[in-house]
Short mmCIF file of C-alpha atoms in Angstrom, two decimals:
data_model
loop_
_atom_site.label_atom_id
_atom_site.label_comp_id
_atom_site.label_asym_id
_atom_site.label_seq_id
_atom_site.Cartn_x
_atom_site.Cartn_y
_atom_site.Cartn_z
CA MET A 1 11.35 17.93 24.98
CA ASN A 2 11.47 15.70 28.08
CA GLU A 3 8.89 13.38 26.58
CA PHE A 4 11.00 13.07 23.44
CA ILE A 5 14.08 12.21 25.50
CA GLU A 6 12.10 9.66 27.49
CA LYS A 7 10.89 8.03 24.28
CA ILE A 8 14.46 7.80 22.99
CA LYS A 9 15.58 6.25 26.27
CA THR A 10 12.80 3.69 26.22
CA LYS A 11 13.73 2.69 22.69
CA LEU A 12 17.54 2.74 22.88
CA LEU A 13 18.28 1.48 26.40
CA PRO A 14 16.75 -1.97 25.91
CA TRP A 15 18.56 -2.36 22.61
CA TRP A 16 21.88 -1.19 24.14
CA ASN A 17 21.53 -3.50 27.14
CA SER A 18 20.84 -6.44 24.87
CA LEU A 19 24.19 -6.04 23.06
CA SER A 20 27.32 -7.93 24.02
CA SER A 21 30.58 -6.16 24.97
CA GLY A 22 32.20 -6.73 21.56
CA ARG A 23 29.20 -5.39 19.73
CA LYS A 24 29.09 -2.37 22.00
CA ILE A 25 32.75 -1.63 21.12
CA ILE A 26 31.99 -1.90 17.40
CA VAL A 27 29.02 0.45 17.68
CA VAL A 28 31.01 3.00 19.71
CA ALA A 29 33.92 2.87 17.19
CA ALA A 30 31.56 3.38 14.24
CA ALA A 31 29.84 6.28 15.99
CA GLY A 32 33.21 7.86 16.84
CA GLY A 33 34.42 7.57 13.23
CA ALA A 34 31.23 9.12 11.92
CA PHE A 35 31.53 11.96 14.44
CA LEU A 36 35.17 12.57 13.41
CA VAL A 37 34.26 12.71 9.72
CA ILE A 38 31.40 15.13 10.42
CA TRP A 39 33.67 17.29 12.57
CA LEU A 40 36.37 17.46 9.87
CA LEU A 41 33.83 18.36 7.19
CA SER A 42 32.30 21.05 9.34
CA THR A 43 35.74 22.46 10.15
CA GLN A 44 36.60 22.66 6.45
CA LEU A 45 33.29 24.37 5.73
CA ILE A 46 33.88 26.89 8.50
CA ARG A 47 37.39 27.61 7.27
CA ALA A 48 36.19 27.93 3.70
CA ASN A 49 33.86 30.73 4.75
CA TYR A 50 36.75 32.77 6.18
CA GLN A 51 39.50 34.54 4.24
CA VAL A 52 42.72 36.21 5.30
CA LEU A 53 42.24 39.88 6.06
CA TYR A 54 45.87 40.67 6.93
CA ARG A 55 48.92 38.47 7.40
CA ASN A 56 52.32 38.94 9.08
CA LEU A 57 51.29 41.97 11.11
CA ASP A 58 53.25 43.21 14.09
CA SER A 59 51.75 42.35 17.46
CA ALA A 60 50.87 46.00 18.12
CA GLU A 61 49.23 46.44 14.70
CA ALA A 62 47.35 43.15 15.04
CA GLY A 63 46.08 44.24 18.46
CA GLU A 64 44.75 47.52 17.04
CA VAL A 65 42.99 45.73 14.19
CA ILE A 66 41.41 43.22 16.60
CA ASP A 67 40.22 46.04 18.88
CA TYR A 68 38.54 47.70 15.92
CA LEU A 69 36.89 44.43 14.90
CA ASN A 70 35.61 43.94 18.45
CA GLU A 71 34.22 47.47 18.55
CA SER A 72 32.49 47.02 15.21
CA LYS A 73 31.23 43.56 16.32
CA THR A 74 32.78 41.85 13.31
CA ALA A 75 33.44 38.11 13.56
CA TYR A 76 37.07 37.12 13.10
CA ARG A 77 39.47 34.23 13.60
CA LEU A 78 43.21 33.98 14.20
CA SER A 79 45.57 31.53 12.50
CA ASP A 80 49.29 30.93 11.94
CA GLY A 81 50.08 31.57 15.55
CA GLY A 82 48.15 34.83 15.66
CA THR A 83 49.99 36.41 12.74
CA ALA A 84 47.00 36.10 10.36
CA ILE A 85 43.53 37.58 10.91
CA LEU A 86 40.58 35.97 9.11
CA VAL A 87 37.11 37.43 8.58
CA PRO A 88 34.03 36.13 6.76
CA SER A 89 34.61 36.05 3.02
CA GLY A 90 31.51 38.11 2.30
CA LYS A 91 32.72 41.02 4.44
CA ILE A 92 36.44 41.06 3.65
CA HIS A 93 36.34 43.99 1.19
CA GLN A 94 34.03 46.05 3.39
CA VAL A 95 36.19 45.47 6.46
CA ARG A 96 39.35 46.46 4.60
CA LEU A 97 37.76 49.70 3.43
CA GLU A 98 36.57 50.48 6.96
CA LEU A 99 40.01 49.78 8.40
CA ALA A 100 41.65 51.91 5.72
CA SER A 101 39.34 54.82 6.52
CA ALA A 102 40.29 54.43 10.19
CA GLY A 103 43.99 54.43 9.28
CA LEU A 104 44.58 50.78 10.16
CA PRO A 105 46.80 48.93 10.06
CA LYS A 106 49.40 51.55 10.77
CA SER A 107 52.39 50.24 8.89
CA GLY A 108 55.78 51.01 10.35
CA ILE A 109 57.00 52.04 6.89
CA VAL A 110 56.58 55.78 6.33
CA GLY A 111 56.72 57.12 2.80
CA TYR A 112 55.98 60.48 1.22
CA GLU A 113 52.90 60.83 3.45
CA ILE A 114 55.28 62.18 6.07
CA PHE A 115 55.11 65.52 4.24
CA ASP A 116 51.33 65.66 4.60
CA GLN A 117 51.85 67.01 8.11
CA ALA A 118 53.13 70.55 7.65
CA ASN A 119 55.43 71.90 10.35
CA LEU A 120 56.39 75.52 9.99
CA GLY A 121 59.14 75.31 12.58
CA MET A 122 61.01 72.48 10.89
CA THR A 123 64.71 73.07 10.37
CA GLU A 124 66.64 72.24 7.24
CA PHE A 125 68.27 69.28 8.95
CA LEU A 126 64.89 67.76 9.85
CA GLN A 127 63.68 68.31 6.32
CA LYS A 128 66.64 66.34 4.97
CA VAL A 129 66.06 63.57 7.51
CA ASN A 130 62.37 63.38 6.58
CA TYR A 131 63.24 63.28 2.89
CA ARG A 132 65.62 60.38 3.47
CA ARG A 133 63.00 58.57 5.59
CA ALA A 134 60.37 59.08 2.92
CA LEU A 135 62.69 57.82 0.19
CA GLU A 136 63.64 54.76 2.23
CA GLY A 137 59.98 54.03 2.99
CA GLU A 138 58.83 54.32 -0.60
CA LEU A 139 61.61 52.02 -1.82
CA ALA A 140 60.81 49.52 0.94
CA LYS A 141 57.13 49.53 -0.04
CA THR A 142 58.02 48.94 -3.69
CA ILE A 143 60.42 46.09 -2.93
CA SER A 144 57.93 44.47 -0.52
CA ARG A 145 55.46 44.12 -3.39
CA LEU A 146 57.57 41.27 -4.75
CA GLU A 147 55.97 37.90 -4.07
CA GLU A 148 59.19 36.42 -2.66
CA ILE A 149 59.68 39.21 -0.09
CA LYS A 150 57.68 39.71 3.10
CA THR A 151 59.14 43.04 4.16
CA ALA A 152 62.23 45.11 3.47
CA ARG A 153 64.29 47.65 5.37
CA ILE A 154 66.50 50.21 3.65
CA HIS A 155 69.20 52.39 5.19
CA MET A 156 70.76 55.13 3.08
CA VAL A 157 73.62 57.50 3.69
CA ILE A 158 73.45 60.63 1.57
CA PRO A 159 76.53 62.80 2.24
CA GLU A 160 76.42 66.56 2.23
CA SER A 161 77.40 68.27 -0.99
CA ARG A 162 81.00 69.56 -0.92
CA LEU A 163 82.60 72.46 -2.67
CA PHE A 164 85.72 70.60 -3.77
CA LYS A 165 85.63 67.42 -5.78
CA GLU A 166 88.22 65.61 -3.69
CA ASP A 167 86.03 66.08 -0.61
CA LYS A 168 82.94 64.64 -2.28
CA LYS A 169 81.63 61.27 -1.05
CA ASP A 170 79.28 58.95 -2.88
CA PRO A 171 75.92 57.87 -1.39
CA THR A 172 75.61 54.33 -0.07
CA ALA A 173 72.63 52.11 0.72
CA SER A 174 72.01 48.89 2.65
CA VAL A 175 68.95 46.71 2.08
CA VAL A 176 67.73 43.94 4.39
CA LEU A 177 65.18 41.54 2.90
CA TYR A 178 62.85 39.28 4.89
CA LEU A 179 62.11 36.47 2.44
CA ASN A 180 59.38 33.86 2.21
CA ARG A 181 60.97 30.50 2.89
CA ASN A 182 59.03 28.67 0.19
CA LEU A 183 59.84 31.28 -2.50
CA PRO A 184 63.60 31.68 -3.08
CA LEU A 185 64.98 34.88 -4.56
CA SER A 186 66.97 34.50 -7.78
CA GLN A 187 70.16 36.37 -8.59
CA ARG A 188 68.46 38.27 -11.41
CA GLN A 189 65.87 39.55 -8.95
CA VAL A 190 68.65 40.68 -6.61
CA GLU A 191 70.28 42.58 -9.47
CA GLY A 192 66.90 44.12 -10.30
CA ILE A 193 66.56 45.37 -6.71
CA ILE A 194 70.09 46.79 -6.86
CA TYR A 195 69.42 48.81 -10.00
CA LEU A 196 66.00 49.88 -8.71
CA VAL A 197 67.59 51.44 -5.63
CA ALA A 198 70.49 52.88 -7.63
CA SER A 199 68.12 54.52 -10.13
CA SER A 200 65.99 56.05 -7.38
CA VAL A 201 68.73 57.95 -5.55
CA GLU A 202 70.78 60.68 -7.17
CA GLY A 203 74.47 59.82 -7.36
CA LEU A 204 74.04 56.28 -6.03
CA THR A 205 75.75 53.54 -8.01
CA ALA A 206 75.16 49.79 -7.99
CA ASP A 207 78.61 49.17 -6.49
CA ASN A 208 77.63 51.08 -3.32
CA ILE A 209 74.55 48.96 -2.55
CA THR A 210 74.64 46.03 -0.15
CA ILE A 211 71.78 43.53 0.14
CA LEU A 212 71.39 41.00 2.95
CA ASP A 213 68.65 38.58 3.94
CA SER A 214 67.17 38.16 7.41
CA SER A 215 69.81 35.55 8.33
CA GLY A 216 72.67 37.92 7.51
CA LYS A 217 73.63 36.24 4.25
CA LEU A 218 75.15 38.59 1.69
CA LEU A 219 73.13 38.46 -1.53
CA THR A 220 75.28 40.88 -3.53
CA ASP A 221 78.67 39.76 -4.77
CA ARG A 222 81.45 42.26 -4.24
CA ARG A 223 82.30 43.62 -7.63
CA SER A 224 85.94 44.00 -8.40
CA THR A 225 87.25 47.49 -8.94
CA ASP A 226 89.51 46.18 -11.67
CA LYS A 227 87.62 46.65 -14.91
CA LEU A 228 89.81 44.11 -16.72
CA ALA A 229 89.01 41.43 -14.14
CA THR A 230 85.30 42.21 -14.37
CA LEU A 231 85.45 42.05 -18.17
CA SER A 232 87.24 38.69 -18.06
CA SER A 233 84.63 37.29 -15.70
CA ASN A 234 81.83 38.41 -17.99
CA GLN A 235 83.59 36.91 -20.99
CA LEU A 236 83.98 33.59 -19.18
CA ASP A 237 80.27 33.59 -18.27
CA MET A 238 79.38 34.31 -21.87
CA GLN A 239 81.56 31.44 -23.09
CA LYS A 240 79.96 29.05 -20.57
CA ASN A 241 76.49 30.11 -21.65
CA VAL A 242 77.31 29.47 -25.31
CA GLU A 243 78.76 26.05 -24.56
CA VAL A 244 75.85 25.00 -22.34
CA TYR A 245 73.34 26.23 -24.92
CA LEU A 246 74.92 24.24 -27.75
CA GLU A 247 75.35 21.16 -25.55
CA ASN A 248 71.69 21.22 -24.55
CA LYS A 249 70.60 21.47 -28.17
CA ALA A 250 72.67 18.48 -29.24
CA GLN A 251 71.98 16.42 -26.10
CA SER A 252 68.22 16.87 -26.24
CA MET A 253 68.18 15.75 -29.87
CA LEU A 254 70.29 12.65 -29.16
CA ASP A 255 68.18 11.77 -26.10
CA GLY A 256 65.11 11.84 -28.32
CA VAL A 257 66.76 9.52 -30.85
CA LEU A 258 68.75 7.13 -28.65
CA GLY A 259 67.11 7.57 -25.25
CA ALA A 260 68.35 9.07 -22.00
CA ASN A 261 71.89 8.30 -20.79
CA ARG A 262 72.87 6.74 -24.12
CA SER A 263 75.07 9.60 -25.36
CA ILE A 264 77.27 12.40 -24.01
CA VAL A 265 78.02 15.71 -25.74
CA ARG A 266 80.70 18.17 -24.64
CA ILE A 267 81.54 21.38 -26.50
CA SER A 268 84.42 23.79 -26.11
CA ALA A 269 83.73 27.13 -27.82
CA ALA A 270 86.35 29.72 -28.71
CA LEU A 271 84.99 33.27 -28.79
CA ASN A 272 86.72 36.38 -30.07
CA PHE A 273 86.51 39.22 -27.56
CA ASP A 274 89.00 41.51 -29.32
CA GLN A 275 87.64 45.01 -29.69
CA ALA A 276 89.07 46.75 -32.77
CA GLU A 277 88.04 49.79 -34.77
CA ARG A 278 89.41 50.36 -38.27
CA THR A 279 89.08 53.30 -40.63
CA ILE A 280 89.66 52.58 -44.35
CA GLU A 281 90.14 55.50 -46.74
CA SER A 282 90.37 54.50 -50.44
CA TYR A 283 90.84 56.63 -53.60
CA ASP A 284 89.82 56.00 -57.21
CA PRO A 285 92.42 57.58 -59.58
CA ASP A 286 90.53 56.60 -62.73
CA ASN A 287 87.50 58.62 -61.81
CA LEU A 288 88.55 62.28 -61.63
CA SER A 289 86.47 65.39 -61.72
CA VAL A 290 87.51 69.07 -62.00
CA ARG A 291 86.93 70.76 -58.73
CA SER A 292 88.23 74.30 -59.68
CA GLU A 293 90.10 75.96 -62.55
CA GLU A 294 92.03 79.30 -62.60
CA ILE A 295 93.45 80.86 -65.83
CA SER A 296 95.74 84.00 -65.83
CA GLU A 297 97.17 85.74 -68.98
CA GLU A 298 99.84 88.55 -69.19
CA LYS A 299 100.66 90.69 -72.27
CA GLY A 300 103.54 93.30 -72.75
CA SER A 301 105.64 95.31 -75.44
CA GLU A 302 109.34 96.43 -75.50
CA THR A 303 111.22 99.32 -77.55
CA ASP A 304 114.94 99.30 -78.49
CA SER A 305 116.25 102.66 -77.23
CA ALA A 306 119.92 102.19 -78.27
CA ASP A 307 119.34 103.41 -81.80
CA PRO A 308 117.08 106.39 -81.71
CA GLU A 309 116.71 106.44 -85.44
CA SER A 310 115.67 102.94 -85.81
CA LYS A 311 112.76 101.86 -83.62
CA HIS A 312 112.11 98.23 -82.95
CA ASP A 313 108.98 97.19 -81.07
CA SER A 314 108.48 93.64 -79.61
CA SER A 315 105.46 92.22 -77.80
CA ASN A 316 105.12 89.05 -75.59
CA SER A 317 102.27 87.28 -73.69
CA LYS A 318 102.15 84.79 -70.76
CA LYS A 319 99.26 82.50 -69.86
CA ASN A 320 99.00 80.43 -66.67
CA THR A 321 96.32 77.83 -65.97
CA ILE A 322 95.71 76.28 -62.52
CA ARG A 323 93.25 73.36 -62.48
CA ASN A 324 92.33 71.40 -59.34
CA TYR A 325 90.94 67.85 -59.58
CA GLU A 326 88.82 65.99 -57.02
CA VAL A 327 89.60 62.31 -56.61
CA ASN A 328 86.75 60.00 -55.44
CA LYS A 329 87.41 58.92 -51.85
CA THR A 330 85.67 56.27 -49.73
CA ILE A 331 85.97 56.25 -45.91
CA GLU A 332 84.84 53.13 -43.98
CA TYR A 333 84.62 52.78 -40.19
CA LEU A 334 84.73 49.09 -39.18
CA VAL A 335 84.07 47.83 -35.64
CA SER A 336 84.76 44.14 -35.17
CA GLN A 337 82.07 42.05 -33.50
CA VAL A 338 82.75 41.19 -29.86
CA GLY A 339 82.10 37.64 -28.73
CA ASN A 340 81.72 36.11 -32.16
CA LEU A 341 82.29 32.39 -32.47
CA THR A 342 85.64 31.51 -33.98
CA ARG A 343 85.92 27.76 -33.43
CA LEU A 344 84.09 24.77 -31.97
CA ASN A 345 85.58 21.60 -30.50
CA VAL A 346 82.85 18.98 -30.19
CA SER A 347 83.27 15.65 -28.41
CA VAL A 348 80.52 13.04 -28.72
CA SER A 349 80.43 9.56 -27.27
CA PHE A 350 77.75 7.04 -28.19
CA ASP A 351 76.79 3.91 -26.40
CA GLY A 352 76.15 0.81 -28.46
CA SER A 353 73.27 -1.63 -28.33
CA TYR A 354 72.95 -4.65 -26.09
CA GLU A 355 71.69 -8.15 -26.79
CA MET A 356 70.58 -10.82 -24.37
CA VAL A 357 72.90 -13.83 -24.74
CA LYS A 358 72.56 -17.16 -22.99
CA GLY A 359 75.74 -18.60 -21.57
CA PRO A 360 76.84 -22.23 -21.42
CA ASP A 361 75.37 -22.54 -17.94
CA GLY A 362 71.98 -21.28 -19.14
CA SER A 363 72.22 -17.86 -17.46
CA THR A 364 71.25 -14.74 -19.42
CA SER A 365 73.60 -11.78 -19.74
CA ARG A 366 73.79 -8.61 -21.76
CA GLN A 367 76.41 -8.34 -24.49
CA TYR A 368 77.61 -5.07 -26.01
CA VAL A 369 77.18 -4.59 -29.78
CA PRO A 370 78.88 -1.54 -31.38
CA ARG A 371 76.95 0.67 -33.76
CA SER A 372 77.54 0.53 -37.50
CA GLN A 373 79.49 3.23 -39.29
CA GLU A 374 76.44 4.26 -41.29
CA GLU A 375 74.45 4.84 -38.11
CA LEU A 376 77.34 6.78 -36.57
CA ASP A 377 77.56 9.02 -39.66
CA LYS A 378 73.86 9.85 -39.38
CA LEU A 379 74.16 10.69 -35.70
CA VAL A 380 77.25 12.85 -36.30
CA ALA A 381 75.42 14.71 -39.07
CA LEU A 382 72.59 15.44 -36.65
CA VAL A 383 75.06 16.77 -34.08
CA LYS A 384 76.79 18.98 -36.64
CA GLY A 385 73.52 20.46 -37.78
CA SER A 386 72.33 21.17 -34.21
CA VAL A 387 75.52 22.98 -33.07
CA GLY A 388 76.14 24.84 -36.35
CA PHE A 389 79.32 23.00 -37.32
CA SER A 390 81.36 24.90 -39.91
CA GLU A 391 84.42 23.67 -41.75
CA GLU A 392 85.34 27.23 -42.69
CA ARG A 393 86.00 27.95 -39.01
CA THR A 394 88.09 24.76 -38.86
CA ASP A 395 85.71 23.25 -36.32
CA VAL A 396 86.68 19.86 -34.95
CA ILE A 397 84.41 17.01 -33.90
CA GLU A 398 85.55 13.83 -32.15
CA VAL A 399 83.28 10.76 -32.09
CA ALA A 400 83.65 7.67 -29.93
CA ASN A 401 81.47 4.56 -29.89
CA ILE A 402 82.26 2.86 -26.60
CA PRO A 403 80.23 0.97 -24.01
CA PHE A 404 79.16 2.95 -21.00
CA GLU A 405 80.36 1.42 -17.78
CA THR A 406 77.19 2.29 -15.96
CA ILE A 407 74.81 0.61 -18.43
CA GLN A 408 75.26 -2.89 -17.00
CA ASP A 409 75.03 -1.59 -13.45
CA ASP A 410 71.99 0.46 -14.38
CA TRP A 411 70.35 -2.59 -15.96
CA GLU A 412 70.93 -4.71 -12.87
CA GLU A 413 69.80 -1.88 -10.64
CA LYS A 414 66.73 -1.42 -12.77
CA GLN A 415 65.92 -5.13 -12.57
CA ARG A 416 66.34 -5.03 -8.80
CA MET A 417 64.10 -1.97 -8.56
CA ILE A 418 61.49 -3.70 -10.73
CA ARG A 419 61.51 -6.69 -8.38
CA GLU A 420 61.24 -4.44 -5.35
CA GLU A 421 58.41 -2.50 -6.95
CA LYS A 422 56.56 -5.74 -7.66
CA ILE A 423 57.03 -6.88 -4.07
CA GLN A 424 55.83 -3.52 -2.75
CA TYR A 425 52.89 -3.61 -5.16
CA TRP A 426 51.75 -7.03 -4.02
CA MET A 427 52.31 -6.11 -0.38
CA MET A 428 50.21 -3.01 -0.88
CA MET A 429 47.54 -5.07 -2.63
CA GLY A 430 47.56 -7.55 0.23
CA PHE A 431 47.28 -4.74 2.75
CA ARG A 432 44.38 -3.23 0.86
CA LEU A 433 42.66 -6.62 0.61
CA ALA A 434 43.16 -7.11 4.34
CA VAL A 435 41.66 -3.71 5.05
CA VAL A 436 38.72 -4.47 2.78
CA PHE A 437 38.27 -7.86 4.48
CA VAL A 438 38.31 -6.25 7.93
CA ILE A 439 35.78 -3.65 6.84
CA LEU A 440 33.56 -6.31 5.29
CA PHE A 441 33.85 -8.43 8.45
CA ILE A 442 32.87 -5.46 10.61
CA LEU A 443 29.95 -4.70 8.32
CA TRP A 444 28.90 -8.36 8.38
CA ARG A 445 29.05 -8.41 12.15
CA MET A 446 27.12 -5.18 12.35
CA ARG A 447 24.61 -6.64 9.90
CA ASN A 448 24.09 -9.66 12.17
CA VAL A 449 23.79 -7.39 15.18
CA TYR A 450 21.31 -5.28 13.30
CA LYS A 451 19.29 -8.36 12.31
CA GLU A 452 19.19 -9.62 15.90
CA TRP A 453 18.16 -6.17 17.07
CA GLN A 454 15.45 -6.10 14.43
CA VAL A 455 14.16 -9.50 15.65
CA ARG A 456 14.11 -8.34 19.26
CA ARG A 457 12.57 -5.07 18.21
CA SER A 458 9.85 -6.92 16.27
CA ALA A 459 9.17 -9.22 19.27
CA ARG A 460 9.02 -6.28 21.63
CA LYS A 461 6.75 -4.49 19.21
CA ARG A 462 4.44 -7.49 19.07
CA PHE A 463 4.48 -7.70 22.87
CA MET A 464 3.72 -4.01 23.17
CA ASN A 465 0.91 -4.36 20.64
CA ALA A 466 -0.54 -7.34 22.56
CA GLN A 467 -0.30 -5.45 25.83
CA ALA A 468 -2.00 -2.48 24.25
CA GLU A 469 -4.73 -4.78 22.92
CA VAL A 470 -5.26 -6.24 26.42
CA GLN A 471 -5.45 -2.80 27.93
CA ARG A 472 -7.89 -1.75 25.25
CA LYS A 473 -10.16 -4.73 25.91
CA ALA A 474 -9.90 -4.22 29.66
CA ALA A 475 -10.87 -0.61 29.18
CA GLU A 476 -13.93 -1.74 27.27
CA LEU A 477 -14.95 -4.24 29.99
CA ILE A 478 -14.42 -2.05 33.06
CA PRO A 479 -17.24 0.42 32.27
CA LYS A 480 -19.72 -2.54 31.91
CA VAL A 481 -18.74 -3.97 35.28
CA SER A 482 -19.02 -0.59 36.91
CA LYS A 483 -22.52 -0.17 35.54
CA GLU A 484 -23.75 -3.52 37.16
CA PRO A 485 -25.32 -3.21 40.73
CA LYS A 486 -23.06 -4.00 43.64
CA LEU A 487 -23.82 -6.75 46.35
CA ILE A 488 -24.90 -4.30 48.99
CA ASP A 489 -27.38 -2.91 46.56
CA HIS A 490 -28.78 -6.43 45.95
CA VAL A 491 -29.12 -7.07 49.71
CA ARG A 492 -30.83 -3.75 50.28
CA GLN A 493 -33.25 -4.41 47.45
CA ILE A 494 -34.10 -7.90 48.81
CA ALA A 495 -34.58 -6.51 52.32
CA GLU A 496 -37.03 -3.97 51.02
CA ASP A 497 -38.95 -6.52 48.95
CA THR A 498 -39.00 -9.46 51.42
CA PRO A 499 -38.18 -8.28 54.95
CA ASP A 500 -39.44 -11.52 56.51
CA GLU A 501 -37.04 -13.62 54.58
CA ILE A 502 -34.17 -11.39 55.58
CA ALA A 503 -35.17 -11.62 59.27
CA LYS A 504 -35.23 -15.43 59.11
CA ALA A 505 -31.82 -15.48 57.51
CA ILE A 506 -30.39 -13.23 60.22
CA LYS A 507 -31.87 -15.39 63.02
CA THR A 508 -30.40 -18.49 61.43
CA ILE A 509 -26.97 -16.90 61.21
CA MET A 510 -27.13 -15.78 64.86
CA VAL A 511 -28.21 -19.24 66.08
CA GLU A 512 -25.34 -20.84 64.19
#
């Protein structure tokens, strides 16, 4: 490892020292940018491998979950200020099952599981309290399942049953909702929560339920106890809905034909909210049928007793007939429709067309041109067909073809916006070209630096190769020199071969 580091130093330090200050700054900036990009990519990869295990836990519950993860040696991360716990995506389901088996997280909402713990010494009062707690907890769990709601708290008051009706009190409930800020709660959802709570508690009505959000804002409107006022409000809402529905139908059609902001449709609808029930009973005298018939007949005889010698007998009879007829009868029960449409008042205004006209001074302006009657008739026919215009109901439609005051201003504003958009476009293009030029300049400078470094590197490589060649040749020559006899060896050999000559040479040296 040390040898590898030394090799890197020997290769990089000469190159680094040969660079100028400006080139060193460019190299450091490029290296820093590359490191930042690598760090961001690695961070995204690390985050992608982790998923949320639990979110929005209480601090105590989060601490218990983290302790369990530490004991089980499971890797985890914290985010969102410690309110979210993340674990590796491959283990998320296993960890949730293990935590569930350990009873974690222990939610503060208690439902019907409170009755799993049997207590033989529990009084009737505690049983009622536990029942109310369980009911509140189950409703809170159900409401918290909504995507727009984080958590919910419910408080209920269930009065004791009374013997007398005048002493009886109705149950009441209060609901506090902790909402997600990015997911608003609609009024229909609030009404759904109201009727969910009302249907879950015996004797509880929607009027006795109050819903607030975490900021204390009342989400339930106080319903009036006056039924007539409530009915009038509902009728007004129904009338508005009918008018808006018909206006949208006509306006969308005209916008498709003429374009946006070229027409205006307003409708006033009259609805019949009278509630009437009629019973019609009619008879048909020409169609009779015998229902029953009763016939009685009496017969009798009489004798004249005034003259005993002459007897005169007389007889008489009486017949009575009673006949009952059934007349055909028809009974009809009629209930008039509530909220049926009785009349429409439609007001439509059309904008004309505009032509570009040159003035005496050469300037161009827009001039209003009204629409032809034939074109207006076609547009009015389209409006009548879309709103269901009926002459039998004596519906009324008013049409106006007038210039819109805002058209000229809108045209000038549009022209100004077009000019500004062009300026911004060219400025953005110039900025982008400048950025590209700077990047190309930096790359060109780095290319020159790289070329110079390559030249120096090639020269150094040639020098190192020449030095290695010299060392190689020197290594080949040194063994030959070492094998040749030294001077002392030559002298010794001569002394052994010719001792006289050596003696003469020594005498000569000593004389000199």
